[in-house]
Amino acid sequence: QVQLVESGGGSVQAGGSLRLSCVASRFTYSRSSLGWFRQAPGEERQGVASIDIADGSTYYADSVKGRFTISQDNAKNTLYLQMNSLKPEDTAMYYCAASALRLGDVAWSKSYYYKYWGQGTQVTVSS
C-alpha cells in the first residue's frame, strides 16, 4: 500500500519561508508524477507544483512561480516544496499526491489523475 506523509507546515508571517516534505513509501513507479496541491476553506483543491520522476521536469501554478520550488530526493523517497516570499493567500492545507502517469504540462494540475494522497499539512500565513 502506497503511503504519503507530509510534514513541515506551520504559521509564518508574510514574506517568510517554509519547506514542506513528503515521504513516499512503497511508491515504486519510475515513470510517474509527484505533486503538491492546496485547498483553502470553501475553495476547490488547486495544483501548486508537480515533478516528473523520469526526467525531473517541473510545473508550477502561475500564482507560485518564482516563489516555490519543487524537488525530490530519490535516495530518501522524499518530495519537497520550498516556499519563499509567502503571502496570506498561500494559506491552505497542503497535500502531497502521487500519480503512476507522466502527466506533463497540461494534466499535472488535474487532481483526478493522482491516485495516492497524503493527509495534508496546514500552512498559515499572517499579514
mmCIF file of N, CA, C and O in Angstrom, residues 1 5 8 17-19 33-35 38 52 62 64 68 75-78 80 84 96-98 103 107 109 119 122:
data_model
loop_
_atom_site.group_PDB
_atom_site.id
_atom_site.type_symbol
_atom_site.label_atom_id
_atom_site.label_comp_id
_atom_site.label_asym_id
_atom_site.label_seq_id
_atom_site.Cartn_x
_atom_site.Cartn_y
_atom_site.Cartn_z
ATOM 1 N N GLN A 1 0.844 -1.193 0.000
ATOM 2 C CA GLN A 1 0.000 0.000 0.000
ATOM 3 C C GLN A 1 0.881 1.246 0.000
ATOM 4 O O GLN A 1 1.722 1.426 0.879
ATOM 5 N N VAL A 5 3.288 10.812 3.482
ATOM 6 C CA VAL A 5 3.199 11.501 4.766
ATOM 7 C C VAL A 5 3.880 12.855 4.658
ATOM 8 O O VAL A 5 5.094 12.926 4.429
ATOM 9 N N GLY A 8 6.078 19.680 7.866
ATOM 10 C CA GLY A 8 6.727 20.953 7.609
ATOM 11 C C GLY A 8 5.816 22.162 7.594
ATOM 12 O O GLY A 8 6.285 23.292 7.461
ATOM 13 N N SER A 17 9.332 31.942 4.992
ATOM 14 C CA SER A 17 9.549 30.731 4.207
ATOM 15 C C SER A 17 9.191 29.496 5.017
ATOM 16 O O SER A 17 9.268 29.493 6.249
ATOM 17 N N LEU A 18 8.800 28.455 4.293
ATOM 18 C CA LEU A 18 8.577 27.134 4.864
ATOM 19 C C LEU A 18 9.030 26.099 3.854
ATOM 20 O O LEU A 18 8.984 26.349 2.641
ATOM 21 N N ARG A 19 9.438 24.930 4.347
ATOM 22 C CA ARG A 19 9.731 23.823 3.456
ATOM 23 C C ARG A 19 8.879 22.631 3.868
ATOM 24 O O ARG A 19 8.978 22.132 4.987
ATOM 25 N N SER A 33 4.481 10.848 -11.709
ATOM 26 C CA SER A 33 4.465 12.252 -11.310
ATOM 27 C C SER A 33 4.165 12.369 -9.823
ATOM 28 O O SER A 33 3.331 11.617 -9.291
ATOM 29 N N LEU A 34 4.809 13.308 -9.188
ATOM 30 C CA LEU A 34 4.502 13.673 -7.806
ATOM 31 C C LEU A 34 4.129 15.145 -7.782
ATOM 32 O O LEU A 34 4.707 15.939 -8.530
ATOM 33 N N GLY A 35 3.165 15.474 -6.937
ATOM 34 C CA GLY A 35 2.717 16.851 -6.945
ATOM 35 C C GLY A 35 2.323 17.362 -5.570
ATOM 36 O O GLY A 35 2.156 16.582 -4.624
ATOM 37 N N ARG A 38 -3.111 22.308 -2.877
ATOM 38 C CA ARG A 38 -3.556 23.004 -1.679
ATOM 39 C C ARG A 38 -5.048 23.278 -1.769
ATOM 40 O O ARG A 38 -5.612 23.364 -2.855
ATOM 41 N N ASP A 52 8.059 15.534 -12.746
ATOM 42 C CA ASP A 52 8.099 14.278 -13.489
ATOM 43 C C ASP A 52 9.270 13.463 -12.947
ATOM 44 O O ASP A 52 10.421 13.902 -13.011
ATOM 45 N N ASP A 62 0.728 29.486 -11.838
ATOM 46 C CA ASP A 62 1.205 30.857 -12.064
ATOM 47 C C ASP A 62 1.335 31.627 -10.752
ATOM 48 O O ASP A 62 2.224 32.461 -10.602
ATOM 49 N N VAL A 64 2.423 30.779 -7.958
ATOM 50 C CA VAL A 64 3.582 30.471 -7.106
ATOM 51 C C VAL A 64 4.905 30.488 -7.865
ATOM 52 O O VAL A 64 5.962 30.314 -7.252
ATOM 53 N N PHE A 68 7.985 29.373 -5.205
ATOM 54 C CA PHE A 68 8.008 27.983 -4.731
ATOM 55 C C PHE A 68 8.908 27.150 -5.623
ATOM 56 O O PHE A 68 9.000 27.383 -6.835
ATOM 57 N N ALA A 75 16.947 9.149 -3.095
ATOM 58 C CA ALA A 75 17.563 8.264 -2.097
ATOM 59 C C ALA A 75 16.726 8.190 -0.826
ATOM 60 O O ALA A 75 16.715 7.171 -0.133
ATOM 61 N N LYS A 76 16.028 9.286 -0.534
ATOM 62 C CA LYS A 76 15.210 9.345 0.685
ATOM 63 C C LYS A 76 13.724 9.156 0.397
ATOM 64 O O LYS A 76 12.905 9.234 1.306
ATOM 65 N N ASN A 77 13.391 8.921 -0.893
ATOM 66 C CA ASN A 77 11.979 8.800 -1.285
ATOM 67 C C ASN A 77 11.158 9.981 -0.762
ATOM 68 O O ASN A 77 10.036 9.814 -0.262
ATOM 69 N N THR A 78 11.720 11.161 -0.881
ATOM 70 C CA THR A 78 11.093 12.348 -0.305
ATOM 71 C C THR A 78 10.906 13.431 -1.349
ATOM 72 O O THR A 78 11.794 13.686 -2.157
ATOM 73 N N TYR A 80 9.867 17.523 -1.828
ATOM 74 C CA TYR A 80 9.922 18.773 -1.078
ATOM 75 C C TYR A 80 9.173 19.886 -1.820
ATOM 76 O O TYR A 80 9.029 19.859 -3.033
ATOM 77 N N ASN A 84 8.972 30.289 -0.533
ATOM 78 C CA ASN A 84 9.564 31.564 -0.121
ATOM 79 C C ASN A 84 8.594 32.700 -0.407
ATOM 80 O O ASN A 84 7.644 32.547 -1.174
ATOM 81 N N CYS A 96 0.333 16.313 -0.516
ATOM 82 C CA CYS A 96 1.228 15.618 -1.424
ATOM 83 C C CYS A 96 0.415 14.579 -2.188
ATOM 84 O O CYS A 96 -0.482 13.948 -1.606
ATOM 85 N N ALA A 97 0.705 14.394 -3.476
ATOM 86 C CA ALA A 97 -0.050 13.444 -4.283
ATOM 87 C C ALA A 97 0.869 12.716 -5.254
ATOM 88 O O ALA A 97 1.882 13.278 -5.693
ATOM 89 N N ALA A 98 0.504 11.492 -5.586
ATOM 90 C CA ALA A 98 1.316 10.679 -6.486
ATOM 91 C C ALA A 98 0.450 10.070 -7.579
ATOM 92 O O ALA A 98 -0.660 9.597 -7.318
ATOM 93 N N LEU A 103 2.389 13.093 -16.350
ATOM 94 C CA LEU A 103 1.242 13.936 -16.668
ATOM 95 C C LEU A 103 1.559 15.079 -17.608
ATOM 96 O O LEU A 103 0.716 15.508 -18.386
ATOM 97 N N ALA A 107 -1.729 18.241 -17.925
ATOM 98 C CA ALA A 107 -2.515 17.435 -16.984
ATOM 99 C C ALA A 107 -2.019 17.487 -15.546
ATOM 100 O O ALA A 107 -2.720 17.031 -14.644
ATOM 101 N N SER A 109 -1.918 19.487 -13.170
ATOM 102 C CA SER A 109 -2.695 20.161 -12.134
ATOM 103 C C SER A 109 -4.086 19.561 -11.918
ATOM 104 O O SER A 109 -4.856 20.074 -11.104
ATOM 105 N N GLN A 119 -2.196 13.053 4.008
ATOM 106 C CA GLN A 119 -3.244 13.544 4.895
ATOM 107 C C GLN A 119 -3.282 15.063 4.971
ATOM 108 O O GLN A 119 -4.243 15.636 5.475
ATOM 109 N N GLN A 122 -0.988 21.837 7.345
ATOM 110 C CA GLN A 122 -1.561 23.181 7.301
ATOM 111 C C GLN A 122 -0.477 24.239 7.207
ATOM 112 O O GLN A 122 0.513 24.207 7.952
#
